[in-house]
Short mmCIF file of C-alpha atoms in Angstrom, two decimals:
data_model
loop_
_atom_site.label_atom_id
_atom_site.label_comp_id
_atom_site.label_asym_id
_atom_site.label_seq_id
_atom_site.Cartn_x
_atom_site.Cartn_y
_atom_site.Cartn_z
CA MET U 1 -13.68 -5.01 -4.58
CA HIS U 2 -11.54 -2.12 -3.24
CA LEU U 3 -8.56 -3.11 -5.39
CA PHE U 4 -7.96 0.51 -6.30
CA ALA U 5 -7.40 3.44 -3.99
CA PRO U 6 -7.70 6.51 -6.24
CA PHE U 7 -5.98 9.44 -4.60
CA GLY U 8 -6.73 11.71 -7.54
CA GLY U 9 -10.40 11.83 -6.61
CA ALA U 10 -12.17 9.59 -4.14
CA THR U 11 -15.53 9.54 -5.86
CA ALA U 12 -14.16 8.81 -9.29
CA VAL U 13 -14.18 5.02 -9.18
CA SER U 14 -17.91 4.89 -9.78
CA ARG U 15 -17.57 7.41 -12.58
CA ASP U 16 -15.04 5.73 -14.81
CA GLY U 17 -14.59 2.38 -13.07
CA ARG U 18 -10.81 2.48 -13.23
CA GLY U 19 -9.83 4.30 -10.13
CA GLY U 20 -9.42 7.72 -11.62
CA THR U 21 -11.03 11.01 -12.40
CA GLY U 22 -11.41 10.72 -16.14
CA ALA U 23 -9.13 12.67 -18.46
CA ALA U 24 -5.51 12.27 -17.47
CA ASP U 25 -2.13 12.30 -19.11
CA VAL U 26 -0.74 9.25 -17.34
CA ARG U 27 -2.40 7.34 -14.54
CA LEU U 28 0.16 6.05 -12.04
CA TYR U 29 -0.70 2.71 -10.40
CA CYS U 30 1.35 2.10 -7.25
CA PHE U 31 2.05 -1.40 -5.89
CA PRO U 32 3.09 -1.63 -2.23
CA TYR U 33 5.86 -3.56 -0.49
CA ALA U 34 5.22 -6.70 1.57
CA GLY U 35 2.81 -5.93 4.40
CA GLY U 36 2.11 -2.51 2.94
CA GLY U 37 -1.19 -0.89 2.15
CA THR U 38 -2.10 1.92 -0.16
CA GLN U 39 -1.68 4.62 2.49
CA VAL U 40 2.02 4.91 1.79
CA PHE U 41 1.02 6.54 -1.53
CA ARG U 42 -1.64 8.84 -0.09
CA GLY U 43 0.72 11.81 0.09
CA TRP U 44 1.93 11.42 -3.50
CA GLN U 45 -1.05 13.08 -5.14
CA SER U 46 -0.47 16.32 -3.26
CA ARG U 47 3.01 16.43 -4.81
CA LEU U 48 1.82 15.64 -8.35
CA THR U 49 -0.47 17.59 -10.64
CA SER U 50 -3.86 16.23 -11.68
CA ARG U 51 -2.24 15.19 -14.98
CA VAL U 52 -0.81 12.22 -13.09
CA PRO U 53 -3.59 10.72 -10.97
CA VAL U 54 -2.17 8.37 -8.35
CA VAL U 55 -3.97 5.08 -7.74
CA GLY U 56 -2.85 2.77 -4.94
CA VAL U 57 -3.22 -0.96 -5.60
CA ARG U 58 -4.74 -2.60 -2.55
CA LEU U 59 -3.86 -6.27 -2.21
CA PRO U 60 -6.15 -8.60 -0.23
CA GLY U 61 -5.56 -8.95 3.50
CA ARG U 62 -5.22 -5.24 4.37
CA GLU U 63 -7.22 -2.04 4.81
CA GLN U 64 -10.68 -2.37 3.25
CA ARG U 65 -9.70 -5.89 2.07
CA PHE U 66 -8.60 -7.08 5.50
CA ARG U 67 -11.11 -9.92 5.57
CA GLU U 68 -9.88 -11.41 2.29
CA PRO U 69 -6.95 -13.81 2.66
CA ALA U 70 -3.66 -12.45 1.36
CA HIS U 71 -2.37 -14.00 -1.84
CA THR U 72 -0.36 -17.16 -1.25
CA SER U 73 0.61 -17.86 -4.85
CA TRP U 74 1.81 -15.93 -7.85
CA ASP U 75 -0.87 -17.58 -9.98
CA THR U 76 -3.75 -16.20 -7.93
CA ALA U 77 -2.11 -12.81 -7.44
CA LEU U 78 -1.48 -12.35 -11.14
CA ALA U 79 -4.87 -13.77 -12.12
CA GLU U 80 -6.55 -11.09 -10.01
CA LEU U 81 -4.34 -8.28 -11.27
CA THR U 82 -4.46 -9.30 -14.93
CA ALA U 83 -8.25 -9.51 -14.87
CA ALA U 84 -8.53 -6.08 -13.25
CA PHE U 85 -5.95 -4.33 -15.40
CA ALA U 86 -6.70 -5.84 -18.82
CA PRO U 87 -9.73 -3.58 -19.48
CA LEU U 88 -8.02 -0.52 -17.97
CA SER U 89 -4.93 -0.84 -20.10
CA ASP U 90 -6.94 0.02 -23.22
CA GLN U 91 -8.38 3.21 -21.75
CA GLY U 92 -5.38 5.49 -21.91
CA PRO U 93 -1.75 5.88 -20.91
CA TYR U 94 -0.71 4.51 -17.57
CA ALA U 95 2.45 3.70 -15.65
CA PHE U 96 3.41 1.30 -12.89
CA PHE U 97 5.36 2.00 -9.72
CA GLY U 98 6.21 -0.92 -7.42
CA HIS U 99 8.38 -1.10 -4.35
CA SER U 100 10.07 -4.41 -3.51
CA LEU U 101 7.24 -7.00 -3.69
CA GLY U 102 5.28 -4.35 -5.56
CA ALA U 103 8.00 -4.06 -8.22
CA ARG U 104 7.83 -7.81 -8.81
CA LEU U 105 4.05 -7.72 -9.10
CA ALA U 106 4.20 -4.77 -11.50
CA TYR U 107 6.87 -6.44 -13.66
CA GLU U 108 5.00 -9.74 -13.89
CA LEU U 109 1.72 -7.97 -14.57
CA ALA U 110 3.34 -5.93 -17.34
CA HIS U 111 4.59 -9.14 -18.98
CA ARG U 112 1.13 -10.68 -18.88
CA LEU U 113 -0.56 -7.60 -20.29
CA VAL U 114 1.97 -7.44 -23.12
CA ASP U 115 1.59 -11.18 -23.78
CA ASP U 116 -2.17 -10.67 -24.01
CA GLY U 117 -1.70 -7.93 -26.60
CA ARG U 118 -2.75 -5.12 -24.28
CA ARG U 119 -1.37 -1.60 -24.31
CA PRO U 120 1.81 -1.70 -22.20
CA PRO U 121 2.51 0.82 -19.45
CA GLU U 122 4.35 3.99 -20.49
CA LEU U 123 6.90 3.38 -17.75
CA LEU U 124 7.74 0.68 -15.23
CA VAL U 125 9.30 2.07 -12.06
CA VAL U 126 10.97 -0.70 -10.08
CA SER U 127 11.93 0.43 -6.62
CA ALA U 128 14.06 -1.45 -4.06
CA CYS U 129 13.95 -4.70 -6.00
CA ARG U 130 16.89 -6.67 -7.36
CA GLY U 131 16.88 -7.47 -11.05
CA PRO U 132 15.06 -10.62 -12.18
CA GLY U 133 17.24 -13.63 -11.58
CA ARG U 134 19.67 -12.03 -9.14
CA PRO U 135 20.09 -14.27 -6.10
CA PRO U 136 18.88 -12.93 -2.75
CA ARG U 137 21.55 -11.58 -0.39
CA HIS U 138 19.72 -12.54 2.79
CA PRO U 139 17.93 -15.68 4.00
CA ASP U 140 14.17 -15.82 3.44
CA MET U 141 12.16 -13.83 5.96
CA HIS U 142 8.81 -15.55 5.55
CA SER U 143 10.03 -18.69 7.34
CA LEU U 144 11.69 -16.92 10.29
CA ASP U 145 10.07 -17.45 13.67
CA GLY U 146 8.17 -14.55 15.23
CA PRO U 147 10.98 -12.94 17.27
CA ALA U 148 13.51 -13.34 14.45
CA LEU U 149 11.11 -11.86 11.92
CA ARG U 150 10.42 -8.85 14.13
CA ALA U 151 14.14 -8.31 14.75
CA ARG U 152 14.76 -8.35 11.00
CA LEU U 153 11.88 -5.95 10.31
CA ARG U 154 13.22 -3.65 13.01
CA ALA U 155 16.69 -3.69 11.52
CA MET U 156 15.30 -2.93 8.05
CA ASN U 157 13.16 -0.11 9.42
CA GLY U 158 10.30 -1.67 7.49
CA VAL U 159 7.65 -1.51 10.20
CA PRO U 160 7.32 1.35 12.69
CA PRO U 161 8.72 0.37 16.13
CA GLU U 162 5.38 1.22 17.78
CA VAL U 163 3.71 -1.39 15.58
CA LEU U 164 6.42 -4.02 16.14
CA ASP U 165 6.07 -3.50 19.89
CA ASN U 166 2.29 -3.86 19.84
CA GLN U 167 1.71 -7.58 20.34
CA PRO U 168 -2.05 -7.70 19.65
CA LEU U 169 -1.67 -5.72 16.44
CA MET U 170 1.33 -7.74 15.26
CA ASP U 171 -0.58 -10.97 15.97
CA LEU U 172 -3.29 -9.64 13.71
CA LEU U 173 -1.08 -8.41 10.87
CA GLU U 174 1.78 -10.91 10.86
CA PRO U 175 0.00 -13.64 8.83
CA MET U 176 -0.64 -11.17 6.00
CA LEU U 177 2.93 -9.89 6.18
CA ARG U 178 4.29 -13.44 6.02
CA SER U 179 2.11 -14.26 3.01
CA ASP U 180 3.42 -11.17 1.25
CA LEU U 181 7.02 -12.03 2.12
CA ARG U 182 6.52 -15.57 0.88
CA LEU U 183 5.19 -14.22 -2.39
CA ALA U 184 8.17 -11.88 -2.73
CA GLU U 185 10.63 -14.63 -1.84
CA THR U 186 9.17 -17.26 -4.14
CA TRP U 187 9.26 -14.97 -7.19
CA ARG U 188 10.23 -16.89 -10.32
CA PRO U 189 10.85 -14.02 -12.72
CA THR U 190 9.48 -14.21 -16.23
CA PRO U 191 12.51 -14.03 -18.49
CA GLY U 192 12.82 -11.62 -21.35
CA ARG U 193 12.50 -7.93 -22.09
CA LEU U 194 9.47 -5.70 -21.91
CA PRO U 195 8.59 -3.09 -24.55
CA VAL U 196 8.47 -0.62 -21.67
CA PRO U 197 11.10 1.82 -20.36
CA VAL U 198 12.34 0.83 -16.94
CA LEU U 199 13.29 3.31 -14.24
CA ALA U 200 15.03 1.68 -11.28
CA LEU U 201 15.11 3.44 -7.91
CA CYS U 202 17.31 2.30 -5.09
CA GLY U 203 18.53 3.23 -1.63
CA ASP U 204 22.24 3.95 -1.20
CA HIS U 205 22.25 2.06 2.09
CA ASP U 206 20.01 -0.80 0.99
CA ASP U 207 21.82 -4.09 1.59
CA VAL U 208 18.77 -6.14 0.56
CA ASP U 209 18.45 -4.80 -2.98
CA PRO U 210 21.61 -2.78 -3.57
CA TYR U 211 22.47 -0.67 -6.61
CA GLU U 212 24.56 -3.32 -8.35
CA ASP U 213 21.74 -5.87 -8.10
CA MET U 214 19.31 -3.37 -9.56
CA LEU U 215 21.47 -2.68 -12.62
CA ASP U 216 20.28 -6.03 -13.96
CA TRP U 217 16.94 -4.47 -14.79
CA GLN U 218 18.60 -2.99 -17.88
CA HIS U 219 18.43 -6.46 -19.43
CA HIS U 220 14.64 -6.54 -19.10
CA THR U 221 13.61 -3.67 -21.32
CA TRP U 222 13.84 -2.84 -25.03
CA LYS U 223 12.98 0.77 -24.38
CA GLY U 224 15.63 2.31 -22.22
CA PHE U 225 16.86 2.00 -18.68
CA ALA U 226 17.72 4.57 -16.04
CA ILE U 227 18.61 4.25 -12.40
CA HIS U 228 18.47 6.73 -9.52
CA SER U 229 19.60 6.27 -5.97
CA PHE U 230 18.51 8.02 -2.81
CA PRO U 231 20.44 8.50 0.45
CA ALA U 232 18.51 6.00 2.56
CA GLY U 233 17.93 2.27 3.09
CA HIS U 234 15.44 -0.23 1.65
CA PHE U 235 12.47 1.93 2.59
CA PHE U 236 13.79 5.13 1.01
CA LEU U 237 10.40 5.82 -0.55
CA ARG U 238 9.10 6.88 2.85
CA GLU U 239 12.11 8.92 3.93
CA GLN U 240 12.73 10.44 0.50
CA GLU U 241 9.15 10.73 -0.69
CA GLY U 242 9.53 14.16 -2.26
CA ALA U 243 12.65 13.24 -4.21
CA VAL U 244 11.18 9.91 -5.33
CA VAL U 245 7.97 11.49 -6.60
CA GLU U 246 9.94 14.22 -8.35
CA VAL U 247 12.04 11.71 -10.31
CA ILE U 248 8.91 9.86 -11.41
CA ALA U 249 7.06 13.06 -12.29
CA GLU U 250 9.97 14.19 -14.43
CA ARG U 251 9.73 10.98 -16.45
CA LEU U 252 5.96 11.11 -16.80
CA GLY U 253 5.95 14.77 -17.77
CA GLY U 254 3.14 15.72 -15.42
CA GLY U 255 5.23 17.99 -13.21
CA THR U 256 5.10 18.43 -9.47
CA ARG U 257 3.39 21.15 -7.48
CA MET K 1 -20.65 9.05 27.11
CA THR K 2 -21.72 5.54 26.16
CA SER K 3 -25.44 6.04 25.66
CA GLN K 4 -26.79 4.71 22.38
CA GLU K 5 -29.46 7.41 22.26
CA PRO K 6 -28.89 9.82 19.40
CA THR K 7 -27.93 13.29 20.53
CA ALA K 8 -28.85 16.53 18.80
CA PRO K 9 -27.60 16.42 15.21
CA GLU K 10 -25.10 18.93 13.93
CA PRO K 11 -26.40 21.04 11.07
CA GLY K 12 -26.34 19.11 7.81
CA ALA K 13 -25.15 15.87 9.39
CA PRO K 14 -27.18 12.84 10.49
CA ALA K 15 -27.51 12.32 14.23
CA LEU K 16 -24.60 10.58 15.86
CA THR K 17 -24.81 8.64 19.10
CA SER K 18 -22.62 9.97 21.88
CA THR K 19 -20.13 7.14 21.31
CA GLU K 20 -20.04 7.92 17.61
CA LYS K 21 -19.45 11.57 18.43
CA ALA K 22 -16.57 10.68 20.70
CA LEU K 23 -14.99 8.51 17.97
CA ALA K 24 -15.62 11.20 15.37
CA ASP K 25 -13.74 13.69 17.56
CA ILE K 26 -10.78 11.31 17.75
CA TRP K 27 -10.80 10.80 13.98
CA ARG K 28 -11.02 14.53 13.31
CA SER K 29 -7.87 15.16 15.32
CA LEU K 30 -6.13 11.98 14.10
CA PHE K 31 -6.71 12.66 10.41
CA GLY K 32 -6.85 16.46 10.56
CA ILE K 33 -10.26 16.66 8.92
CA ASP K 34 -13.41 18.61 9.71
CA GLU K 35 -16.19 16.26 8.68
CA VAL K 36 -16.66 12.71 9.94
CA SER K 37 -19.86 10.73 9.43
CA ALA K 38 -21.12 7.45 10.87
CA ASP K 39 -20.48 5.73 7.53
CA ASP K 40 -16.85 6.81 7.32
CA ASN K 41 -14.26 4.07 7.12
CA PHE K 42 -11.06 4.25 9.13
CA PHE K 43 -8.92 3.07 6.22
CA ALA K 44 -10.65 5.18 3.60
CA LEU K 45 -9.79 8.24 5.69
CA GLY K 46 -6.11 7.27 5.63
CA GLY K 47 -5.74 4.92 8.59
CA ASN K 48 -2.76 2.60 8.80
CA SER K 49 -1.20 0.41 11.47
CA LEU K 50 0.38 3.39 13.20
CA THR K 51 -2.79 5.47 13.27
CA ALA K 52 -4.65 2.33 14.42
CA ILE K 53 -2.42 2.18 17.49
CA ARG K 54 -3.01 5.86 18.23
CA PHE K 55 -6.75 5.53 17.72
CA LEU K 56 -7.03 2.42 19.93
CA ALA K 57 -5.00 4.14 22.66
CA ARG K 58 -7.38 7.11 22.62
CA VAL K 59 -10.38 4.76 22.79
CA GLU K 60 -8.83 3.01 25.77
CA GLU K 61 -8.25 6.38 27.48
CA GLN K 62 -11.80 7.59 26.92
CA PHE K 63 -13.69 4.35 27.44
CA ALA K 64 -11.92 1.38 29.00
CA GLU K 65 -9.24 -1.17 28.28
CA ASP K 66 -10.11 -3.90 25.77
CA VAL K 67 -13.43 -2.36 24.64
CA LEU K 68 -12.11 -2.28 21.09
CA PRO K 69 -9.62 -4.99 20.11
CA PRO K 70 -7.59 -4.37 16.95
CA GLU K 71 -9.35 -7.15 15.03
CA THR K 72 -12.68 -5.36 15.49
CA LEU K 73 -11.20 -2.23 13.97
CA TYR K 74 -9.69 -4.10 11.02
CA GLU K 75 -12.68 -6.31 10.33
CA ASP K 76 -15.35 -3.59 10.21
CA PRO K 77 -13.69 -0.18 10.24
CA ARG K 78 -16.81 1.97 9.87
CA LEU K 79 -17.37 4.53 12.60
CA ALA K 80 -20.90 3.32 13.38
CA SER K 81 -19.77 -0.30 13.70
CA LEU K 82 -16.90 0.63 15.99
CA ALA K 83 -19.19 2.72 18.20
CA GLN K 84 -21.62 -0.18 18.38
CA ALA K 85 -18.82 -2.58 19.35
CA ILE K 86 -17.75 -0.22 22.12
CA ASP K 87 -21.32 0.20 23.38
CA THR K 88 -21.76 -3.57 23.44
CA ALA K 89 -18.49 -4.07 25.31
CA MET K 90 -19.37 -1.35 27.82
CA ALA K 91 -22.95 -2.55 28.41
#
C-alpha cells in the first residue's frame, strides 16, 4: 500500500510490517504538508541516530500512490490512518511530526488512537499549524482559481518556482494539491486534550500560522507544552531542517549525528 | 540509443536495454547513486516534483521533445516502464 516510507532502512517494511528496522527507541512518523510527499523527510534520518527511525507517511495521490485519488474527506483520511496505525501503536514507542496539514492529521489520528484505547504517541510535534479552533488568517486556497492559487503558493514559497512555472507538471499535480488544501481548510478540530506532550514549531515570519496562533496548542495536552520558533516562513522545515530535527531529537532523546 | 535490444550486461546486474542504460545514467547523476536497476522506482530513489522536472529535461535533451510526458513518469515510475514508453514514442 506504500503508506509508509521508512528512511531508517528501506527493506525493513517486509521484516516488521510497520515501516521500520525492528528495535528502536522511538519511531518518528512524519506527516507532510498539503501537496507534499515523503521526500521532504528523506534527509532527516541522516541527521538522527538509528534510535529514532524516521518513517514518512505517504498520502494517496503522490509518489508511489500517485494513481490513488487524494483524500477528499476527513472521514476517509482518518479511517485509513487509524486502521494502519492501530496495530503499530501497540508495538513500541512512537512519535508524530506533522507540518501544517500533516499536523492536523497527526492530531486527529492521535485523538482516535487514544479514544480506541491504543498506546498514545510519546510526543506530538505540530509544525506550522494554528491551534485547534483558531480562525484562519487568510481566505481558503483550495477554491482559488489556477492563477490565484499559483500566485499564493509562490508568495508562500510552498512550491519551487521551477515547478510552479512548469504547466504540464502543475496540471498533473494541482488536483492533488487542491484536495489536500481542501482537507486542511475544512478541518473541524476534535475538542479536548490529549494525554500526549505537544511540541509546537513555528516560523518567525509565518503569517499563515503565526506564533500567537500556535500558543493555543497548550490547551490541547495534559502532558506539557513547549514551543520553538525558527527564523523563516511557513515552510521553515525545509530552510531550517537541521535546527528542526535537532529540537525534535532533543525531546526524543535519540540524539543527532 | 533507442534500440530495445539488450546490450552487454554489467557485472552482477541484469542486462539493460540501451534506453534503460541512458535513463540509468541520468538517475545515477540525479540521485548521486552508483547502482540503478530496471526495477528501480523514481520515487523510491528520492524523486520529487523538482527532480522530475530535471529528469524530464534530460530525457528531452537526449531523446526528443514529448517522448515522456510527466503523467507517464508519475503513473508508472519504474525505469523499465519509462524506457519502454520512450521506445514506443520514438518508434
